[in-house]
Short mmCIF file of C-alpha atoms in Angstrom, two decimals:
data_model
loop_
_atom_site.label_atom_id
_atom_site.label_comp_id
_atom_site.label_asym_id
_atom_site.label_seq_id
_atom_site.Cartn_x
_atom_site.Cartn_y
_atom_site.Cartn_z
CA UNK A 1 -5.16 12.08 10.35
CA UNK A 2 -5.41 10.89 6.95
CA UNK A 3 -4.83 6.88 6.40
CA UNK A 4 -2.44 7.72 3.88
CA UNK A 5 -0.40 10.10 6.08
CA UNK A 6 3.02 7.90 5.52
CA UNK A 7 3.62 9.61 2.08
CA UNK A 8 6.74 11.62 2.10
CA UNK A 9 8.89 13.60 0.20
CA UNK A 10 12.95 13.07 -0.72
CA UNK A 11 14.83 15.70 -1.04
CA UNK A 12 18.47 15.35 -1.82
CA UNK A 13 21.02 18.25 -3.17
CA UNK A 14 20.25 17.33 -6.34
CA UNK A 15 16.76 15.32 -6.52
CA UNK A 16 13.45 15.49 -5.34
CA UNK A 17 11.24 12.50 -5.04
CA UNK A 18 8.69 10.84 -3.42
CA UNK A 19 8.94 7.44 -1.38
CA UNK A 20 6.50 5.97 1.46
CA UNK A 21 7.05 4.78 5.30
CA UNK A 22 6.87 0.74 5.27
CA UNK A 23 7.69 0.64 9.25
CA UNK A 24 8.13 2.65 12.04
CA UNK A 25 11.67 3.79 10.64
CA UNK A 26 11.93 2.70 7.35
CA UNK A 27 11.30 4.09 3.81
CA UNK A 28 11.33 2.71 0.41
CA UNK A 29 11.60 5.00 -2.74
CA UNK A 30 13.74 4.44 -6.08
CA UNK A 31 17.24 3.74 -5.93
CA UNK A 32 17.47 6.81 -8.97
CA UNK A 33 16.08 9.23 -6.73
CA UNK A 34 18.51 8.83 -4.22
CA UNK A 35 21.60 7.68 -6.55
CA UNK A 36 24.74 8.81 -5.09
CA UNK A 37 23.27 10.33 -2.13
CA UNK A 38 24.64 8.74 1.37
CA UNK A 39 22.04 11.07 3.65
CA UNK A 40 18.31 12.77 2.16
CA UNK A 41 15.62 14.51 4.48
CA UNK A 42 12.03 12.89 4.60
CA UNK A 43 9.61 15.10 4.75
CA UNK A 44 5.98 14.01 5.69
CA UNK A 45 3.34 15.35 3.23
CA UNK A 46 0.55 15.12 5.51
CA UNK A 47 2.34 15.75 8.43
CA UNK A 48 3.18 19.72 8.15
CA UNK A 49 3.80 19.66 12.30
CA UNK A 50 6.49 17.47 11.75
CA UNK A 51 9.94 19.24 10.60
CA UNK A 52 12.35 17.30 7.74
CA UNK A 53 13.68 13.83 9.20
CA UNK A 54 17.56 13.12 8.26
CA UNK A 55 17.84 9.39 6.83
CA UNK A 56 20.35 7.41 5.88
CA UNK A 57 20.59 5.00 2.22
CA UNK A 58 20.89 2.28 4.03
CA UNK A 59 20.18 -0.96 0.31
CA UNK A 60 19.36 -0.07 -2.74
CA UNK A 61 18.80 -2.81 -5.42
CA UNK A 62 20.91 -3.54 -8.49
CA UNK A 63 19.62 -0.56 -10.73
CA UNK A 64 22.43 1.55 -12.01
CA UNK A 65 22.30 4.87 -14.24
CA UNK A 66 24.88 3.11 -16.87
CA UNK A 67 21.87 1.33 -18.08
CA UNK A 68 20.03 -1.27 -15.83
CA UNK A 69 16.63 -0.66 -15.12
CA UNK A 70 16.00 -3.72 -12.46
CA UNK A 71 15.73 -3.41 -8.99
CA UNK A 72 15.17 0.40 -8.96
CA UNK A 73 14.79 0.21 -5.03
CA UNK A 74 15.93 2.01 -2.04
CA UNK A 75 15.81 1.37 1.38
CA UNK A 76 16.05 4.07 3.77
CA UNK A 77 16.38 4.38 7.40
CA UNK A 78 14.88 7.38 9.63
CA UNK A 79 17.46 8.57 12.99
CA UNK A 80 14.61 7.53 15.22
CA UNK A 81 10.56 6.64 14.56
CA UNK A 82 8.14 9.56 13.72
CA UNK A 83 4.95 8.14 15.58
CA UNK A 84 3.66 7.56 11.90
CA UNK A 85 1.41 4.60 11.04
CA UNK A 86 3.28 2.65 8.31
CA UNK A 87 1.55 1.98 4.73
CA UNK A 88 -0.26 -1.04 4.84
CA UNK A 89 -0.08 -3.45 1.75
CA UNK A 90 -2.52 -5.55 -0.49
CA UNK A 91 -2.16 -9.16 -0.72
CA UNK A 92 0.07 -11.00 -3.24
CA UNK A 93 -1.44 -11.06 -6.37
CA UNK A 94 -4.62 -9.23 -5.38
CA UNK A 95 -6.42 -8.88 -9.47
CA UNK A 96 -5.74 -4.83 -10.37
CA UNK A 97 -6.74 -4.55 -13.84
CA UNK A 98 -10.10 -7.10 -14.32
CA UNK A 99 -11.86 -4.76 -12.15
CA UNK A 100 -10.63 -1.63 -13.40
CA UNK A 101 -9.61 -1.34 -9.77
CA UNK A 102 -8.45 3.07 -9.46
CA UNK A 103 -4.66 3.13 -8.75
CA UNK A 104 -3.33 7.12 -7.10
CA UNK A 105 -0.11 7.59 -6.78
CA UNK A 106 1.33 11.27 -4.81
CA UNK A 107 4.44 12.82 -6.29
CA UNK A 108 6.25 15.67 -6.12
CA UNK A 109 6.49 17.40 -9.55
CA UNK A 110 7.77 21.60 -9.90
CA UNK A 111 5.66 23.80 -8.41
CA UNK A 112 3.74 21.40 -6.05
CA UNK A 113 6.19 21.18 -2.73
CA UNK A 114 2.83 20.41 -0.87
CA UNK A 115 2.61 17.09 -3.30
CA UNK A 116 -0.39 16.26 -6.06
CA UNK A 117 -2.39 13.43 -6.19
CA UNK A 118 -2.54 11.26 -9.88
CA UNK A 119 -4.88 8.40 -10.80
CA UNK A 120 -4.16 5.96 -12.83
CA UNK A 121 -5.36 1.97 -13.79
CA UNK A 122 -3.07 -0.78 -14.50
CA UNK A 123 -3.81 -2.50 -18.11
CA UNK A 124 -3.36 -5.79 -17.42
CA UNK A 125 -1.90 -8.13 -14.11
CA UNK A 126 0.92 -9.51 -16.63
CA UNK A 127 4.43 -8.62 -15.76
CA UNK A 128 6.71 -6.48 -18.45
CA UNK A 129 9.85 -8.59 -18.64
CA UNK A 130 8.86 -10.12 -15.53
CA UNK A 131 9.07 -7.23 -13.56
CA UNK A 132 6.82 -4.55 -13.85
CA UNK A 133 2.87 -3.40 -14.17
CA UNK A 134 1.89 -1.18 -17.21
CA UNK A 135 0.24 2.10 -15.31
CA UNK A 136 -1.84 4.06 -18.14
CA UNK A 137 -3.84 7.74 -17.20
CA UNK A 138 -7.40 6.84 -15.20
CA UNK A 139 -8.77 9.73 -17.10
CA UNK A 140 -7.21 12.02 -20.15
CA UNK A 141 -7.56 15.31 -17.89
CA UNK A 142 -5.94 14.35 -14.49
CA UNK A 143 -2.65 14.59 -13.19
CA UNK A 144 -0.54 12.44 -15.32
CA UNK A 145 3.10 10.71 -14.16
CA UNK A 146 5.76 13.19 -14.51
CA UNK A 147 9.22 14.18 -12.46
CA UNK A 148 8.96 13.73 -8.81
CA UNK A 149 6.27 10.82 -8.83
CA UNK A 150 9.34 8.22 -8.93
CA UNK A 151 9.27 6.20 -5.64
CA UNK A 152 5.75 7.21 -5.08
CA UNK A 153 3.25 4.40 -3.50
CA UNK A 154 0.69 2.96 -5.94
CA UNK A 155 -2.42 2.47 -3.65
CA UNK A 156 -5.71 0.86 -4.06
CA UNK A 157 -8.44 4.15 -3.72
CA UNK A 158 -11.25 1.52 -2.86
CA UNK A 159 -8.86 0.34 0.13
CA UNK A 160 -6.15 2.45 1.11
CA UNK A 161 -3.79 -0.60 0.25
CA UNK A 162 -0.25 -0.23 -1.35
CA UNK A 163 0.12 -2.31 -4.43
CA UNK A 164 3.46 -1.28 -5.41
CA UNK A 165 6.13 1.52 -6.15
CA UNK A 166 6.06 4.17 -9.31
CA UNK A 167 9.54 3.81 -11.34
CA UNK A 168 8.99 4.92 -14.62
CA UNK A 169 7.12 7.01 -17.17
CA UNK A 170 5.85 6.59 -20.60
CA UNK A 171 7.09 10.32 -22.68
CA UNK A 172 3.33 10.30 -24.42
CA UNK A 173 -0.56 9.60 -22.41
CA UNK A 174 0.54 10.10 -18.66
CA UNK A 175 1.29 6.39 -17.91
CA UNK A 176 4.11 4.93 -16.83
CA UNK A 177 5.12 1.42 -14.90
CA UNK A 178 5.33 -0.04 -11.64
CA UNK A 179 6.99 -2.09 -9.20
CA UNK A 180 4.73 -4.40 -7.30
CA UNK A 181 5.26 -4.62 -4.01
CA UNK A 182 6.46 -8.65 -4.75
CA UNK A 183 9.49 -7.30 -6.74
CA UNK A 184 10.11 -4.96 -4.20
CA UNK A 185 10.39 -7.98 -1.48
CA UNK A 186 13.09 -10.00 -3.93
CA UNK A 187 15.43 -6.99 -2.82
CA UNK A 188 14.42 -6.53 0.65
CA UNK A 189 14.25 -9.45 2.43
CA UNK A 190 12.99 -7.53 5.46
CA UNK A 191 9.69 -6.50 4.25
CA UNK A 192 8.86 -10.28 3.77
CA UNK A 193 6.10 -10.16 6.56
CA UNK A 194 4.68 -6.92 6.04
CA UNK A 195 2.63 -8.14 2.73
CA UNK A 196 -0.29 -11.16 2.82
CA UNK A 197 1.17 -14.47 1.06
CA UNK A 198 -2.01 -16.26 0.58
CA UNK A 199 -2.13 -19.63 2.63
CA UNK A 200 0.92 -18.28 4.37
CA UNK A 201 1.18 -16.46 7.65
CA UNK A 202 3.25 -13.46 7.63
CA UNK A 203 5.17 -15.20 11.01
CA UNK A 204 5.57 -18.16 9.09
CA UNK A 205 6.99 -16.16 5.82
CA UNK A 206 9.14 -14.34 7.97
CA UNK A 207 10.49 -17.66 9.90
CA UNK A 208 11.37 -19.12 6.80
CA UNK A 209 13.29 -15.79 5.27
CA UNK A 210 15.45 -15.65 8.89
CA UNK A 211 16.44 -19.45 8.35
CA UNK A 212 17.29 -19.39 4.41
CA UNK A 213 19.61 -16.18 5.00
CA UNK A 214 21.28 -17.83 7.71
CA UNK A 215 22.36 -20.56 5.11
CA UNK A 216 25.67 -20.16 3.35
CA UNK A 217 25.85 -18.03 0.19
CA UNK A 218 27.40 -21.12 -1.79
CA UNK A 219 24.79 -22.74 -3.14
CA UNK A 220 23.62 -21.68 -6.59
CA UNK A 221 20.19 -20.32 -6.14
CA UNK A 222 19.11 -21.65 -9.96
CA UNK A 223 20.39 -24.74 -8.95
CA UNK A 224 18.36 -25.33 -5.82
CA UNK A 225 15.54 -24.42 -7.33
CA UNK A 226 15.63 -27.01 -10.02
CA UNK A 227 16.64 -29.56 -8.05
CA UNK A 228 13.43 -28.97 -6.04
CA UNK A 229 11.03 -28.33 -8.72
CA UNK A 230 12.40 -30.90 -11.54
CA UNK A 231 11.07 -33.30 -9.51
CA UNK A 232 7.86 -31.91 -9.00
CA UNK A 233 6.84 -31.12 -12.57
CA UNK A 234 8.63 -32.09 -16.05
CA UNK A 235 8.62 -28.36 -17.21
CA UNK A 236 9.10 -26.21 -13.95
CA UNK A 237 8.15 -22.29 -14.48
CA UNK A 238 11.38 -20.63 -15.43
CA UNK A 239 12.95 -18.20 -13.05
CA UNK A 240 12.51 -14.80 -13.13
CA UNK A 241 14.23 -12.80 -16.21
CA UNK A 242 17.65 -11.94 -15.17
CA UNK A 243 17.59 -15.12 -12.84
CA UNK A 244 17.75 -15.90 -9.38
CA UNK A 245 19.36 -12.81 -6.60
CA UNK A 246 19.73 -15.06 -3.99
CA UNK A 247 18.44 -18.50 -2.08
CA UNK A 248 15.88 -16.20 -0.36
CA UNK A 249 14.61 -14.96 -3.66
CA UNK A 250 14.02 -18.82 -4.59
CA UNK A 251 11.92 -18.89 -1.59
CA UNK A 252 9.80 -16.12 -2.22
CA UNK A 253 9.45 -17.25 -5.92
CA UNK A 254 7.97 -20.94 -4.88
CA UNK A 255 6.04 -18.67 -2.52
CA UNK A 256 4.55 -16.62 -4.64
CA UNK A 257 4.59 -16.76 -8.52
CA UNK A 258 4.68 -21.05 -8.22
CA UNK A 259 0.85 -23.00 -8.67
CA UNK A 260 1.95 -26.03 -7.29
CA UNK A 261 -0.08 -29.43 -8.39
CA UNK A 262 -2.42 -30.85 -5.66
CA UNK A 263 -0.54 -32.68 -2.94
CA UNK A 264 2.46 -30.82 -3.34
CA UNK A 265 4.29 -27.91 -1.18
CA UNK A 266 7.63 -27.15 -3.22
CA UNK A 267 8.26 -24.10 -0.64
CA UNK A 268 8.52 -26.76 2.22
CA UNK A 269 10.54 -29.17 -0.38
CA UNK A 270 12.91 -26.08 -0.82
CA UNK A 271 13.39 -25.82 2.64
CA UNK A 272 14.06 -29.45 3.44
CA UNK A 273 16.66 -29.26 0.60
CA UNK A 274 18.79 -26.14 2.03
CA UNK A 275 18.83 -28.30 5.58
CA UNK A 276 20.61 -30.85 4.19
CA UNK A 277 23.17 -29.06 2.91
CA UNK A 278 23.00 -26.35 6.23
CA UNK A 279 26.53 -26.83 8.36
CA UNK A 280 24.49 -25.31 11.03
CA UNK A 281 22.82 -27.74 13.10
CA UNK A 282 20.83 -25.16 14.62
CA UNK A 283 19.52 -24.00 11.31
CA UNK A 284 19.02 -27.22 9.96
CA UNK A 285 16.50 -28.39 12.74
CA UNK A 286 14.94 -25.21 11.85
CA UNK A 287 14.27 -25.50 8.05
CA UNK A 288 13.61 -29.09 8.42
CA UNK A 289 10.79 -28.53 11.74
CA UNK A 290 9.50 -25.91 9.18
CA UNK A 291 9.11 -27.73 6.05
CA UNK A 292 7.09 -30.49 8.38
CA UNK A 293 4.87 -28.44 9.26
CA UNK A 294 4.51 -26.81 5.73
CA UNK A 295 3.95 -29.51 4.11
CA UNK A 296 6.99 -30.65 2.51
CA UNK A 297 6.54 -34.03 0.49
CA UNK A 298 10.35 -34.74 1.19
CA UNK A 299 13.49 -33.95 3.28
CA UNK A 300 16.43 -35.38 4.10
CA UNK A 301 16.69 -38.62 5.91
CA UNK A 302 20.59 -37.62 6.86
CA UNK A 303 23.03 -35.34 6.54
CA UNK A 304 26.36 -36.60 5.38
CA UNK A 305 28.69 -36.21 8.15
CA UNK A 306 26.12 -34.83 10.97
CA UNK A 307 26.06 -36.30 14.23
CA UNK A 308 22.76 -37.99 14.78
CA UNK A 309 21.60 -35.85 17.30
CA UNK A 310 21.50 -32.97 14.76
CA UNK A 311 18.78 -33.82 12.14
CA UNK A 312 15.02 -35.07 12.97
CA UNK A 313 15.18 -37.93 10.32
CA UNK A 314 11.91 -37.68 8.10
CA UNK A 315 9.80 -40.56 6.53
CA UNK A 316 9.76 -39.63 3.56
CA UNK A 317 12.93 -40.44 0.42
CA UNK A 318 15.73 -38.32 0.15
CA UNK A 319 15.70 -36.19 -3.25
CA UNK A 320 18.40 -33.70 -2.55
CA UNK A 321 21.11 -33.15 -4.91
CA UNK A 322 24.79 -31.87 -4.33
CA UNK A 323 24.96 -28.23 -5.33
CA UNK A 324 27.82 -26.43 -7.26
CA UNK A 325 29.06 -23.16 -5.48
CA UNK A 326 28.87 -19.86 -6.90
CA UNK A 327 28.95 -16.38 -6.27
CA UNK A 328 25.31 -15.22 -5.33
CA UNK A 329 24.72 -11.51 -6.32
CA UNK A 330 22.09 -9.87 -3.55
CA UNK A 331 20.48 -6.53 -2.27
CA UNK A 332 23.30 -6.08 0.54
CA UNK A 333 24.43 -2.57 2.57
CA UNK A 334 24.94 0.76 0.65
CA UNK A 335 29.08 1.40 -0.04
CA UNK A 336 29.91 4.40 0.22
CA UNK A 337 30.73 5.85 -3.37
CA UNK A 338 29.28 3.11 -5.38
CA UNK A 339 26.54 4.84 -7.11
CA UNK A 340 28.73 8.07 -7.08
CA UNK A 341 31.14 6.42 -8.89
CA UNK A 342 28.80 5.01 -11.15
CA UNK A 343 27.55 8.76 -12.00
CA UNK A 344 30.91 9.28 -13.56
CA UNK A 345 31.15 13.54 -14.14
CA UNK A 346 27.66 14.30 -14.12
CA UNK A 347 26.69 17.12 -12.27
CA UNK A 348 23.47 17.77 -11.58
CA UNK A 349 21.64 20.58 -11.32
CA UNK A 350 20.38 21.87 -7.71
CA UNK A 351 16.88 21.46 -7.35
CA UNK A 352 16.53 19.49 -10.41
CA UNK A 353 13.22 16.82 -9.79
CA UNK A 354 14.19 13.00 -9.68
CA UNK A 355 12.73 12.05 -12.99
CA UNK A 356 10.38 9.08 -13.36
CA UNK A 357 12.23 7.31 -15.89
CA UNK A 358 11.03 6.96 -19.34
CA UNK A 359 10.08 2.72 -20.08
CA UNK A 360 13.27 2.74 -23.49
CA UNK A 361 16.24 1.80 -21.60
CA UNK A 362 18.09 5.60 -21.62
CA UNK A 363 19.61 6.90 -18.19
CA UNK A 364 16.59 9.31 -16.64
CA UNK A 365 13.49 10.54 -18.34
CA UNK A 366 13.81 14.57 -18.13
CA UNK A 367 10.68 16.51 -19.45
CA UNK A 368 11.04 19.14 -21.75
CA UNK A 369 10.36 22.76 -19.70
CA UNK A 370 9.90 25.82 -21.28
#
């Protein structure tokens, strides 16, 4: 069977999309294709032996139809495994557009229930507003991105390797954007070990992601991270546009879009700084045993009003700083009638194909049909 059998196809009453298998039971598409929907069927593309699978919305990111375009993710979760290898997925950061590296991407448009396949090249490795890859046309006669390519995988040909998710289209030249599969991980925490970190094994990434989400939600993600940071460099990188969703998306930041100096290890730093402010003793051993062995330059020598017994004192200086509480916004479980009630009246038509949307910030790109 083909390597690229974990394509699928979403089908809600109102949409059709596309979306791929990340594990044995889960599927990511865009949170647009499945807007307002509690239940879709998956349907394997490659698989025509296998009958529609029922699956249920279980997180979608913060994209909504009145007007933001961020996070446009969707996690969904199949009744039971298929027996389908997952997609497998490119390292962090691996160079797409100095090599003129050819990009495919499988969508569903009208008239192709069996799927087509699109090629495309990405025109440069710099972010739009820190969040997306430009996607232009590989060639000006192929398939170009049009409705029913949202939520498709963006794969590596020369590897088989998923680089990210389709979200959008450009209205002229066949291009659109993507998310890569690093944005993707800022809103689910869960598919932290499933792509390379460089330097990092996925255990490790994942150890670290279990401890940080067992810390409390009061400490101001921005906060933490320039209190780790500051002290590393006199102009830290800022965070990402829009700012911080949670401590775990610090985290993943210093893990991934940080060049620390020589000498330094700011993701083991962070982690030393959540212990000492972790009521858990339990999770503080954890984060602090962890940022040891990571390399942190500094944790902790105490924790103000811990028993002794609880924290593993470290050599090096305390550089911690007291943290002011806020509320921490965060990819969290679907409620029921949230995006429904974000719809408003709309009433869309049966059938109609989940449209890639266009990059201007309007509600949906819908082509013109004759």
């Amino acid at each position: 069977m083909s390597s690229k059998s974990w394509q699928v196809r979403i089908t809600t009453t109102a949409d059709v999309g596309s979306g791929f298998l990340v594990t044995e039971r889960h599927v990511l598409t865009c949170a647009h294709v499945v807007d307002g929907a509690e239940h879709v069927d998956v349907t394997f593309a490659q698989h025509p032996d296998l009958s529609p699978r029922r699956a249920t919305v279980i997180a979608t990111g913060e994209w909504r139809r009145d007007g933001e375009d961020r996070g446009d993710v969707a996690v969904l979760e199949l009744e039971r495994p298929v027996g389908v290898t997952p997609a497998r997925f490119a390292t962090v950061h691996a160079p797409l557009a100095h090599q003129a590296v050819r990009l495919t991407a499988y969508g569903f448009p009208r008239g192709y229930d069996e799927g087509i396949l699109g090629e495309f090249r990405s025109t440069s490795d710099q972010l739009i507003a820190g969040e997306w890859l430009q996607l232009e046309a590989w060639t000006g006669h192929g398939a170009p991105l049009e409705e029913g390519f949202s939520g498709a995988a963006v794969v590596r040909e020369d590897t088989g390797e998923v680089v990210g998710m389709v979200t959008a289209r450009h209205p002229e030249g066949g291009g659109g954007r993507m998310l890569p599969f690093r944005a993707l991980v800022r809103r689910w925490p869960d598919a932290a070990d499933l792509v390379p970190v460089p330097d990092h094994k996925p255990g490790s990434v994942a150890a670290l992601r279990d401890l940080v989400q067992r810390c409390a939600d009061d400490h101001a993600p921005e906060t933490a991270y320039l209190s780790v940071m500051e002290k590393l460099s006199p102009l830290p990188p800022p965070p990402p546009a829009g700012g911080f969703l949670s401590l775990w998306d610090v985290a993943w930041f210093l893990l991934t879009e940080v060049d620390p100096a020589p000498g330094t290890a700011p993701w083991a730093d962070f982690a030393a700084h959540l212990a000492g402010r972790s009521p858990d003793p339990a999770v503080r051993r954890g984060l602090l045993a962890w940022a040891e062995e990571h390399g942190a330059g500094t944790a902790p020598p105490r924790i103000v009003g811990a028993g002794s017994d609880d924290v593993v004192p470290h050599p090096r200086r305390d550089r911690t700083q007291r943290l002011r509480p806020r509320h921490v916004p965060r990819l969290g479980p679907r409620r029921p009638g949230r995006a429904a009630a974000a719809r408003g009246q709309q009433h869309p038509r049966p059938g109609a194909r989940a449209g890639v949307r266009e990059g201007a910030p309007r509600p949906r790109f819908r082509a013109h049909r004759p």
